[in-house]
Structure formats: C-alpha cells, structure tokens
PDB file of C-alpha atoms in Angstrom:
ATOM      1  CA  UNK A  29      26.669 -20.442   5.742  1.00 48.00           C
ATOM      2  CA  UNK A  30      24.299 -21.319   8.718  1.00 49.00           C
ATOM      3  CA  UNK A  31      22.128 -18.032   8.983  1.00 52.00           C
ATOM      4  CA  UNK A  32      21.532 -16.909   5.411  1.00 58.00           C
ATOM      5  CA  UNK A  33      17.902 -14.943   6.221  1.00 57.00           C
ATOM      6  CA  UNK A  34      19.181 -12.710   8.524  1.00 61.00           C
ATOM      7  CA  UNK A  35      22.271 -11.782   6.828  1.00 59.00           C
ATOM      8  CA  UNK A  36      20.563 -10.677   3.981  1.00 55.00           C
ATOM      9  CA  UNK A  37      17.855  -9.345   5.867  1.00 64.00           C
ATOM     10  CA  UNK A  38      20.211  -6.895   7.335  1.00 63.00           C
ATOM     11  CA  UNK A  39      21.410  -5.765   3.977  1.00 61.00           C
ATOM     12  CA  UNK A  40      19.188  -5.001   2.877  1.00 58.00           C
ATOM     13  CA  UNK A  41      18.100  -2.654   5.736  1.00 62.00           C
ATOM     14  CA  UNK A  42      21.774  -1.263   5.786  1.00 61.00           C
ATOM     15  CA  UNK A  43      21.062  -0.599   1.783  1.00 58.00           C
ATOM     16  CA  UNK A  44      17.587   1.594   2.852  1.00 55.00           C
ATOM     17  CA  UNK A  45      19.694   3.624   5.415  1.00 57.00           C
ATOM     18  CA  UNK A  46      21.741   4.408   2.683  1.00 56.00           C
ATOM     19  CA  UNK A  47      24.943   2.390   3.075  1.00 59.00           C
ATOM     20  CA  UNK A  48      26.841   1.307   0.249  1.00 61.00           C
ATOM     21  CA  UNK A  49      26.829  -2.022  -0.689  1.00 59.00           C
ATOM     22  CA  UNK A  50      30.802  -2.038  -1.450  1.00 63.00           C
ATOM     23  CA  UNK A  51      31.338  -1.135   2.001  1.00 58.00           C
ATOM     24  CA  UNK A  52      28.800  -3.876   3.613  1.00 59.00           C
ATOM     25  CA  UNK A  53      31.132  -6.368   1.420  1.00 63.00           C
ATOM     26  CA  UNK A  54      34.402  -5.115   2.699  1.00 64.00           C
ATOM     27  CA  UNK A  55      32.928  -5.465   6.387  1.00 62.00           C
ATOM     28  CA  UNK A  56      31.671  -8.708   5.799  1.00 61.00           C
ATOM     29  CA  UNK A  57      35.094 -10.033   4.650  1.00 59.00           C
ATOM     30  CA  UNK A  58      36.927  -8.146   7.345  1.00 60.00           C
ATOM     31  CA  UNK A  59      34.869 -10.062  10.093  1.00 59.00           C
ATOM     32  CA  UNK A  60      35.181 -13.675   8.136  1.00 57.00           C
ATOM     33  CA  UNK A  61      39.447 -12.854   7.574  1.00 56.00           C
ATOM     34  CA  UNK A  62      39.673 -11.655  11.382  1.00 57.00           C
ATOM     35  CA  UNK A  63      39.627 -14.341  13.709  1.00 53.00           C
ATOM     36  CA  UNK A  64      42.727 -16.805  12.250  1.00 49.00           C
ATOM     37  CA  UNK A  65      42.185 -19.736  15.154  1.00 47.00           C
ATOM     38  CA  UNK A  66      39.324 -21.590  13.360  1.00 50.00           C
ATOM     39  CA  UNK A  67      41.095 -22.732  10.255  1.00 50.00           C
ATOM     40  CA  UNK A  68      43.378 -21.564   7.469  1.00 48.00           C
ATOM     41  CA  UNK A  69      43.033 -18.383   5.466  1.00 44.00           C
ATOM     42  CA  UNK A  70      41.702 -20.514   2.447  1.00 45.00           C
ATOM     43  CA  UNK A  71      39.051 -22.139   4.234  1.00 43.00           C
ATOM     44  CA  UNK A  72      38.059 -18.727   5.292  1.00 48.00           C
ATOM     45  CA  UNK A  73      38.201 -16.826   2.108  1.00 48.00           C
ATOM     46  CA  UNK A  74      36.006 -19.661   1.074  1.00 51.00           C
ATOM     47  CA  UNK A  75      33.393 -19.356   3.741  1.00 56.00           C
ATOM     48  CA  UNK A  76      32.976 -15.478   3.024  1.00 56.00           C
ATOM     49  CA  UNK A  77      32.139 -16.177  -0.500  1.00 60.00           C
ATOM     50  CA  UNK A  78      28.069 -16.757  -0.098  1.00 63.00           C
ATOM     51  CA  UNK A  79      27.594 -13.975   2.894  1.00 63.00           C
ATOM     52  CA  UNK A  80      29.486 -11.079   0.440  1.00 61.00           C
ATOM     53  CA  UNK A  81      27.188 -12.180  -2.671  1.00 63.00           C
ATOM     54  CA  UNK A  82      24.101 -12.004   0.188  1.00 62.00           C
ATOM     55  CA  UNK A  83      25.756  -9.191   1.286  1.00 64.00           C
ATOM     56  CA  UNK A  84      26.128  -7.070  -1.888  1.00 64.00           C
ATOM     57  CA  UNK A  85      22.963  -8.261  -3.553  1.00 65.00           C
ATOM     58  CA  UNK A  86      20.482  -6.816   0.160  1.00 64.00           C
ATOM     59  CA  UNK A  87      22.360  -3.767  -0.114  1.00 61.00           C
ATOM     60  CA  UNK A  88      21.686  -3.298  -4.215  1.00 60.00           C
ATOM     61  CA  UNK A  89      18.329  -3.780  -2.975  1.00 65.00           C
ATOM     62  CA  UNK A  90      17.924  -2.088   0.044  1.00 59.00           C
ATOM     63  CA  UNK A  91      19.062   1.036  -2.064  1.00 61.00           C
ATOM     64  CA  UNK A  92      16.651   0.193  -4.887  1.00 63.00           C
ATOM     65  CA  UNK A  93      14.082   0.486  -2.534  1.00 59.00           C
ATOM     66  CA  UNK A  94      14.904   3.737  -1.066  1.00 56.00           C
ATOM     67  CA  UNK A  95      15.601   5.292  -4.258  1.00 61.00           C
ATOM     68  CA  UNK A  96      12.080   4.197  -5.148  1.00 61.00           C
ATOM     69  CA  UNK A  97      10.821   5.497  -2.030  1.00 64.00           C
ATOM     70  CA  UNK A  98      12.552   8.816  -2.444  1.00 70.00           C
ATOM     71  CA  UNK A  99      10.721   9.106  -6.318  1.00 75.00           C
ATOM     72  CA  UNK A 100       7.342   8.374  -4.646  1.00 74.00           C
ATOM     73  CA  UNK A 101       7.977  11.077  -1.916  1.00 78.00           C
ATOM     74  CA  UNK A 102       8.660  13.833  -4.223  1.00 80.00           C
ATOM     75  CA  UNK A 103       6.223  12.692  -7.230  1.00 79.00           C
ATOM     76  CA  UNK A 104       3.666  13.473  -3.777  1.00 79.00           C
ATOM     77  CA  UNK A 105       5.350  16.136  -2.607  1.00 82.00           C
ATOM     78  CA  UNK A 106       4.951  17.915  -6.003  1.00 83.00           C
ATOM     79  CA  UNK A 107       1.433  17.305  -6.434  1.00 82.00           C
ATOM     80  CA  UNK A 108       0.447  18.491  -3.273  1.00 83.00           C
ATOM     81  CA  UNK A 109       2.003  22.085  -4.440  1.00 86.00           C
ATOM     82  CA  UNK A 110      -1.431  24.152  -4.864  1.00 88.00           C
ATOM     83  CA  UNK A 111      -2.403  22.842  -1.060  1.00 89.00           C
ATOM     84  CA  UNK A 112      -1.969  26.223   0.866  1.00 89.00           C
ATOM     85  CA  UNK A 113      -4.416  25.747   3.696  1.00 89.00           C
ATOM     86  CA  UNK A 114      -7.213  27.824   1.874  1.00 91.00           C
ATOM     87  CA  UNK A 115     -10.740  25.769   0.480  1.00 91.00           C
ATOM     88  CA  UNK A 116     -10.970  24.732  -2.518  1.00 92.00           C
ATOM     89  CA  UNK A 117     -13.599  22.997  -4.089  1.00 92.00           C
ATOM     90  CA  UNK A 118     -12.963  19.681  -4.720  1.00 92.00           C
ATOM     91  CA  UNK A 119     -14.304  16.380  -6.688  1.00 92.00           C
ATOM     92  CA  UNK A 120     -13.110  12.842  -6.840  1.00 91.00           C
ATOM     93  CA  UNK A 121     -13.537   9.253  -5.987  1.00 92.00           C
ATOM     94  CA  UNK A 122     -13.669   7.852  -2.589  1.00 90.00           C
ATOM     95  CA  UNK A 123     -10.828   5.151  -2.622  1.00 87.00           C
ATOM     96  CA  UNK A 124     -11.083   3.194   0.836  1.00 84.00           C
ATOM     97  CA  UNK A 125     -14.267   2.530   2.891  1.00 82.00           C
ATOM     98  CA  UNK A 126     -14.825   5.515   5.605  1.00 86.00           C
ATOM     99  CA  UNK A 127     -12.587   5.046   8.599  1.00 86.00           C
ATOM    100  CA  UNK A 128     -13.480   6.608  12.393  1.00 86.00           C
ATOM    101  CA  UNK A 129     -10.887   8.667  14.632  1.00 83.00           C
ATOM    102  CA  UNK A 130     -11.230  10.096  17.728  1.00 82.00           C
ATOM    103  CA  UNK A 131     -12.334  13.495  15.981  1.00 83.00           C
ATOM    104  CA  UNK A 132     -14.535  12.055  13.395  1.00 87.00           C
ATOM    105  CA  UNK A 133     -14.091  10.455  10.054  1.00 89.00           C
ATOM    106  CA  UNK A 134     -11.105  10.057   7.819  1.00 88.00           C
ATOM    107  CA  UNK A 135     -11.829   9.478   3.749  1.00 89.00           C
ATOM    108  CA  UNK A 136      -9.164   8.164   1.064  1.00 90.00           C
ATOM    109  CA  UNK A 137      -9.560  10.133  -1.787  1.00 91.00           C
ATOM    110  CA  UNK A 138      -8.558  10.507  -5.323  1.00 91.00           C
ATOM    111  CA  UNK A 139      -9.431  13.918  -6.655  1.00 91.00           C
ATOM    112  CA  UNK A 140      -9.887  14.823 -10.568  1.00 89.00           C
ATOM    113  CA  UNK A 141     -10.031  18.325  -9.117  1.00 86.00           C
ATOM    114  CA  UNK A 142      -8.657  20.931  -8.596  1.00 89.00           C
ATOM    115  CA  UNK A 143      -5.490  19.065  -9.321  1.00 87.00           C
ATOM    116  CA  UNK A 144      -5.060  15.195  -9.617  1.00 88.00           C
ATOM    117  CA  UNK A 145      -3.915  13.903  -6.111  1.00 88.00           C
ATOM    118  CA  UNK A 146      -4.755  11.439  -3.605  1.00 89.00           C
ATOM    119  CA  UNK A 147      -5.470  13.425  -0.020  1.00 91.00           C
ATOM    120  CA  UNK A 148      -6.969  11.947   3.148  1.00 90.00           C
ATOM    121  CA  UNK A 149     -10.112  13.547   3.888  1.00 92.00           C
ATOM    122  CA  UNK A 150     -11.097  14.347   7.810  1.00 92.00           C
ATOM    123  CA  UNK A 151     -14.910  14.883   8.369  1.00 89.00           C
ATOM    124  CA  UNK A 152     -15.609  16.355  11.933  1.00 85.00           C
ATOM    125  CA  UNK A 153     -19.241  14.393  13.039  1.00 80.00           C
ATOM    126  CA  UNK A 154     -21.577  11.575  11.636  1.00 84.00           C
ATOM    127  CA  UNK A 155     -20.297  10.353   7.940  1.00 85.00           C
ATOM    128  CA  UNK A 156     -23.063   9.297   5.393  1.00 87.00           C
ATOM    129  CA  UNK A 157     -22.398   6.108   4.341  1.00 87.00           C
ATOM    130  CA  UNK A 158     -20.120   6.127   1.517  1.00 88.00           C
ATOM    131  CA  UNK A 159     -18.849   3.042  -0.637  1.00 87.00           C
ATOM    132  CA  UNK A 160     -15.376   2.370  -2.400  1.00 87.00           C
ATOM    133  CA  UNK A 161     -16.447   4.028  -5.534  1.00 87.00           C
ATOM    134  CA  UNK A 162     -18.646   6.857  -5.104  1.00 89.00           C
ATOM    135  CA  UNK A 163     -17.577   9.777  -6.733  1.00 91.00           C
ATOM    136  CA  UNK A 164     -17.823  13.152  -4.294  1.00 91.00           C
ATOM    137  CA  UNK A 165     -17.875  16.666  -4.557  1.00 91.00           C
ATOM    138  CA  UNK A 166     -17.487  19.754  -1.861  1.00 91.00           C
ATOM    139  CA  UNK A 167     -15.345  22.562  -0.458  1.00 91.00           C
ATOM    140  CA  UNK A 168     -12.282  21.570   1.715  1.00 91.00           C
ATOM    141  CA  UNK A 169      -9.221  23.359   3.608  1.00 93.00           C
ATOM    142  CA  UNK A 170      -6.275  21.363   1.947  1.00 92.00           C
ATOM    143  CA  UNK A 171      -3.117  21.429   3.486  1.00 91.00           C
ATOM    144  CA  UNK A 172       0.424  19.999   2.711  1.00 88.00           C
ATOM    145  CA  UNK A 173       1.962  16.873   5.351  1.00 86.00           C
ATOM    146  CA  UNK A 174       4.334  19.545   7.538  1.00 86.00           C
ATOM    147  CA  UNK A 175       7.946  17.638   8.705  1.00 84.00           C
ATOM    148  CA  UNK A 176       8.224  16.518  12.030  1.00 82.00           C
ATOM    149  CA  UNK A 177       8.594  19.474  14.637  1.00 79.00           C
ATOM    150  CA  UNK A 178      11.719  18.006  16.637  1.00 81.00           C
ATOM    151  CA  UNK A 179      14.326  15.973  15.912  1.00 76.00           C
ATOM    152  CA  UNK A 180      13.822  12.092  16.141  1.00 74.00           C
ATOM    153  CA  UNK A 181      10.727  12.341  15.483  1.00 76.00           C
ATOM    154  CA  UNK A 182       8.702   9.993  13.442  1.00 79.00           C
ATOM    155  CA  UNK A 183       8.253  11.696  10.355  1.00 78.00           C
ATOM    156  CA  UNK A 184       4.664  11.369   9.401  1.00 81.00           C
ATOM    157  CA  UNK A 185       5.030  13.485   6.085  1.00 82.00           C
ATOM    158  CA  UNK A 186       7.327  10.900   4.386  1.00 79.00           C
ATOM    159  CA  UNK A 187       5.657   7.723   5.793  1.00 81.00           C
ATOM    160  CA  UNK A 188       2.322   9.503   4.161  1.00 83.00           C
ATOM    161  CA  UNK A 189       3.938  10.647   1.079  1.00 82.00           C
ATOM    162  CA  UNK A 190       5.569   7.337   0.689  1.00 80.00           C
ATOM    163  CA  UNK A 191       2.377   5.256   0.658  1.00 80.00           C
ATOM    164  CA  UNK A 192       1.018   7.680  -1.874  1.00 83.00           C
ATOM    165  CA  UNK A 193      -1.012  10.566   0.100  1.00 87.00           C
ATOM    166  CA  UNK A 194      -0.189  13.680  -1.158  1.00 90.00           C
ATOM    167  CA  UNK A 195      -1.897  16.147   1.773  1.00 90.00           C
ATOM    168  CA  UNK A 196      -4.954  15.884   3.499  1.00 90.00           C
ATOM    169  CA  UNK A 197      -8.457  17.951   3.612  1.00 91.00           C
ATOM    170  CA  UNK A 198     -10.600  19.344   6.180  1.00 92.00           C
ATOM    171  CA  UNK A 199     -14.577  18.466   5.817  1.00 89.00           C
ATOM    172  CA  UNK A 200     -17.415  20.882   7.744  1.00 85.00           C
ATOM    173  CA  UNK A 201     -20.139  19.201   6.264  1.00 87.00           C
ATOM    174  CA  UNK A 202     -20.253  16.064   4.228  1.00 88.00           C
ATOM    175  CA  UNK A 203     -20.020  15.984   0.909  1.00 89.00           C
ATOM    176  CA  UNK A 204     -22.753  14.655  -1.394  1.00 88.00           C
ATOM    177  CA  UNK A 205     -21.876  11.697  -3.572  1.00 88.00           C
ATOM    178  CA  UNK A 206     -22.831  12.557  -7.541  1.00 85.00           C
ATOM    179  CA  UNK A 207     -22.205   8.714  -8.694  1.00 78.00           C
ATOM    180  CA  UNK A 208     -22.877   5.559  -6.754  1.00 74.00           C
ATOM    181  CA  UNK A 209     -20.515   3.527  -8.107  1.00 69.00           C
ATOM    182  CA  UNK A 210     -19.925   1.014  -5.439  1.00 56.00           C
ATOM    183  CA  UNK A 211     -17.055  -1.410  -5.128  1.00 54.00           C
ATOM    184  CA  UNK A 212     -15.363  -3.035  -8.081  1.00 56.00           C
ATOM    185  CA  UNK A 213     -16.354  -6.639  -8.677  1.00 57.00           C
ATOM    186  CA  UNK A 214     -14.556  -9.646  -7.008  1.00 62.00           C
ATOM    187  CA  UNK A 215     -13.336 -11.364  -9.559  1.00 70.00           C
ATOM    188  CA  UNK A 216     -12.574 -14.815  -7.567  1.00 68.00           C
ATOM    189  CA  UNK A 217     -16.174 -14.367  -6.814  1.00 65.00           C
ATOM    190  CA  UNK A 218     -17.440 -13.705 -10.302  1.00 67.00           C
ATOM    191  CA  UNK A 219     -14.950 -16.368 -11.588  1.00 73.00           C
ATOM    192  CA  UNK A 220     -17.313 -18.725  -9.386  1.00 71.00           C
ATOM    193  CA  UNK A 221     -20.699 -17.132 -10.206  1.00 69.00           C
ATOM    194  CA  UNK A 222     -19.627 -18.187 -13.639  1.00 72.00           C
ATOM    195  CA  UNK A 223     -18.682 -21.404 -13.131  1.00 77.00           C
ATOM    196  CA  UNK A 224     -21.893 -22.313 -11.049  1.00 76.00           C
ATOM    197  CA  UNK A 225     -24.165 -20.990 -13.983  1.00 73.00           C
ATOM    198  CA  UNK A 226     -21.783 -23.497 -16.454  1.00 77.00           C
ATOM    199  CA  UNK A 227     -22.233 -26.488 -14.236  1.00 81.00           C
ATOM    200  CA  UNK A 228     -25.854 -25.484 -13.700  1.00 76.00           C
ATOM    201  CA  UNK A 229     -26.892 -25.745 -17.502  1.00 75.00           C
ATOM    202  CA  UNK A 230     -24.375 -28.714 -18.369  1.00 79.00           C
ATOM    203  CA  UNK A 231     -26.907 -30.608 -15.561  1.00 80.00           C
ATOM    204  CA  UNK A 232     -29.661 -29.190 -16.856  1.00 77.00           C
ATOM    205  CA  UNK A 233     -28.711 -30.420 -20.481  1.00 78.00           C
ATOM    206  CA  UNK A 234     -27.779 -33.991 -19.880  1.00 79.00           C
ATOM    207  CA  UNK A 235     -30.484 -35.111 -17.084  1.00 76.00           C
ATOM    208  CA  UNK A 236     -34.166 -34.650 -18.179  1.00 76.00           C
ATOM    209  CA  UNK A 237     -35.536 -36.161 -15.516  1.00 79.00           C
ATOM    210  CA  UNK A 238     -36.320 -33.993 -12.156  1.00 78.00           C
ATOM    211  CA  UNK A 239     -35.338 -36.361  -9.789  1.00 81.00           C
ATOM    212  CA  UNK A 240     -31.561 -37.043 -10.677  1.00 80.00           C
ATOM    213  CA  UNK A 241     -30.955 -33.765 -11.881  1.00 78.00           C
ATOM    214  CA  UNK A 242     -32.157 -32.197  -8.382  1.00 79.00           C
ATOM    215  CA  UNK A 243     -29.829 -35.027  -6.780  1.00 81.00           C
ATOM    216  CA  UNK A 244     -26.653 -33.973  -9.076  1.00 80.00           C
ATOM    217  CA  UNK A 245     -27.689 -30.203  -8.148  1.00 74.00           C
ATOM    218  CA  UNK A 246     -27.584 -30.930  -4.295  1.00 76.00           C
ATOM    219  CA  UNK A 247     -24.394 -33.087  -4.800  1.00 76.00           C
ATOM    220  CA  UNK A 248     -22.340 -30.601  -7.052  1.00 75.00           C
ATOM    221  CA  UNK A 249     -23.872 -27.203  -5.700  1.00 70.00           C
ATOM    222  CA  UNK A 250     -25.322 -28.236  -2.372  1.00 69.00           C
ATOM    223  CA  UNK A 251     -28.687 -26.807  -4.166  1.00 65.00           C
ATOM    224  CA  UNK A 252     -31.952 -28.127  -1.472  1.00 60.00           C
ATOM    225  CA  UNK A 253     -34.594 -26.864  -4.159  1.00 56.00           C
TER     226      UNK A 253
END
C-alpha cells in the first residue's frame, strides 16, 4: 500500500458525512478487484487487504466523530432554550481574553446565571479591560444561533454550537467585574519557579563562601547579583 495517509484520511471524512463504513469497504474492494491486467485475482485480493482495514477503521471514526459532534450540538442547543431575545440579567466568568470586531467587542462567557451556558458576549464601544477570570455581572438581550437563511450556506449555528457556544448576548454598557480573578497559573512556569527556588537554596546550603556561590548562581541561573 503506497499512500496509506490519504486513504484513511478520506475515511474518515466519508465517515463525518455520514457514509457507512461497510459501504466505503465494498468500494474499496470493487476498485482493487476491477482492473484484472496488473496481476492475478490473488495478488489482488491480497493488496486490498490493508486499504479495507484503513478503510473501515476512518469510517468507524469519522462517524464517531460526528455522532459526538451531533451530542455537543444538541447538549447546546438545549441549554440555550430560555434565550428568547428579551434581557436578562446575567452573571458569570469571562472565559477568553476580550476580542475586537468591526462593531465592537466580543466576550467568551460562562454564565452561573440565569441558566448555566457558555454565550459569546458583543459589547458595542470601548471594553474595560477584562482578564481570563473575572467574574461579571449585567443585563443582556440573549438570543439563540438562528440556521443559515439559504441553502448552502455555511451554517454558523452548528459550527458555534459544536465548539460549545450555546447563543450569544448583546452588551449596551459594560458590565462591572465583581471578582478579579485573573488567569489561572502556568504551571510549566510555576513548575520552574519551583525548581529555581530548589536549586537556589541547595547553593546556598553547600557554598558558604560569597564568591563561589555568586559564580555557581550566575552559571546555573544566569543570576549577575
């Protein structure tokens, strides 16, 4: 088998449009069986083995997928129920760092209330300068993600449903944070913090003297006190 990436590549984007992976299999082994001037039939039924287990196992999860998309879509669809394009006061954490648009601001957010959802948040004007973190709390005109109006169309409502927005909220004025929380912690970076402070005291414990144990500092930290 010479091209075994994009054979199973395309399985397993025939398996997300919904094709069945018994028929990929039986198309597979009709193209291997067709042409009879390259060799006998048992060297051929031999060659299709590989590309029909490639083929069966892309489609089984190309359909996975889906199915897994399809879950997430409704599980978002339903929470988005008590959106009707009315306010509502609203509270929750702001999820992704204020992003700009051509009419203003756009805010990730994960409300506690009124119901537990995660809507995109669209502030018309300057945006304070929120953090990943800070918890929020205003009035908003929620509204569900309406299909696509004609036919073709890329359907915004199940690409944003999909990826786990369930509607989105209008903003006239912005919303004061309650709790600056800021961003969680790095934890590569506090990994390292910690290892610094280790090597720092295991210096500081074995070399009494100021002058090598500035050297070993400047060698193992790159420390110039």
């Amino acid at each position: 088998m010479e091209h075994p990436i994009p054979i199973l590549a395309l399985a397993v984007a025939a398996g997300i449009l919904g094709v069945d992976p018994p028929w990929l299999a039986a198309a597979v082994l009709v193209l291997a069986l067709r042409d009879r001037r390259r060799s006998p039939l048992g060297m051929r039924a031999r060659s299709a083995v590989a590309p029909l287990i490639l083929v069966v196992i892309g489609g089984f999860a190309g359909s996975t997928l889906a199915d897994g998309e399809a879950r997430r879509v409704d599980a978002c669809a339903d929470e988005a129920a008590w959106m009707d394009d009315r306010d509502h006061p609203f509270e929750g954490i702001i999820m992704e760092a204020p992003v700009p648009t051509r009419s203003g601001f756009r805010l990730s957010v994960r409300l506690s209330a009124p119901r537990p959802s995660s809507v995109s948040l669209h502030l018309a004007g300057p945006c304070p300068p929120y953090r990943v973190g800070d918890r929020i709390r205003g009035r908003a005109r929620f509204e569900r993600w309406r299909p696509p109006a004609n036919p073709g169309e890329f359907d915004l409502r199940r690409h944003r449903l999909a990826h786990g927005i369930s509607g989105r909220g209008h903003l006239r004025i912005p919303p004061p944070v309650l709790e600056a929380r800021g961003p969680p912690p790095d934890p590569v970076r506090r990994a390292l913090s910690d290892l610094r402070i280790r090597i720092r005291r295991g210096i500081a414990g074995s070399l009494s003297d100021p002058g090598p144990r500035g050297l070993a500092l400047a060698l193992t930290l790159g420390e110039r006190g």
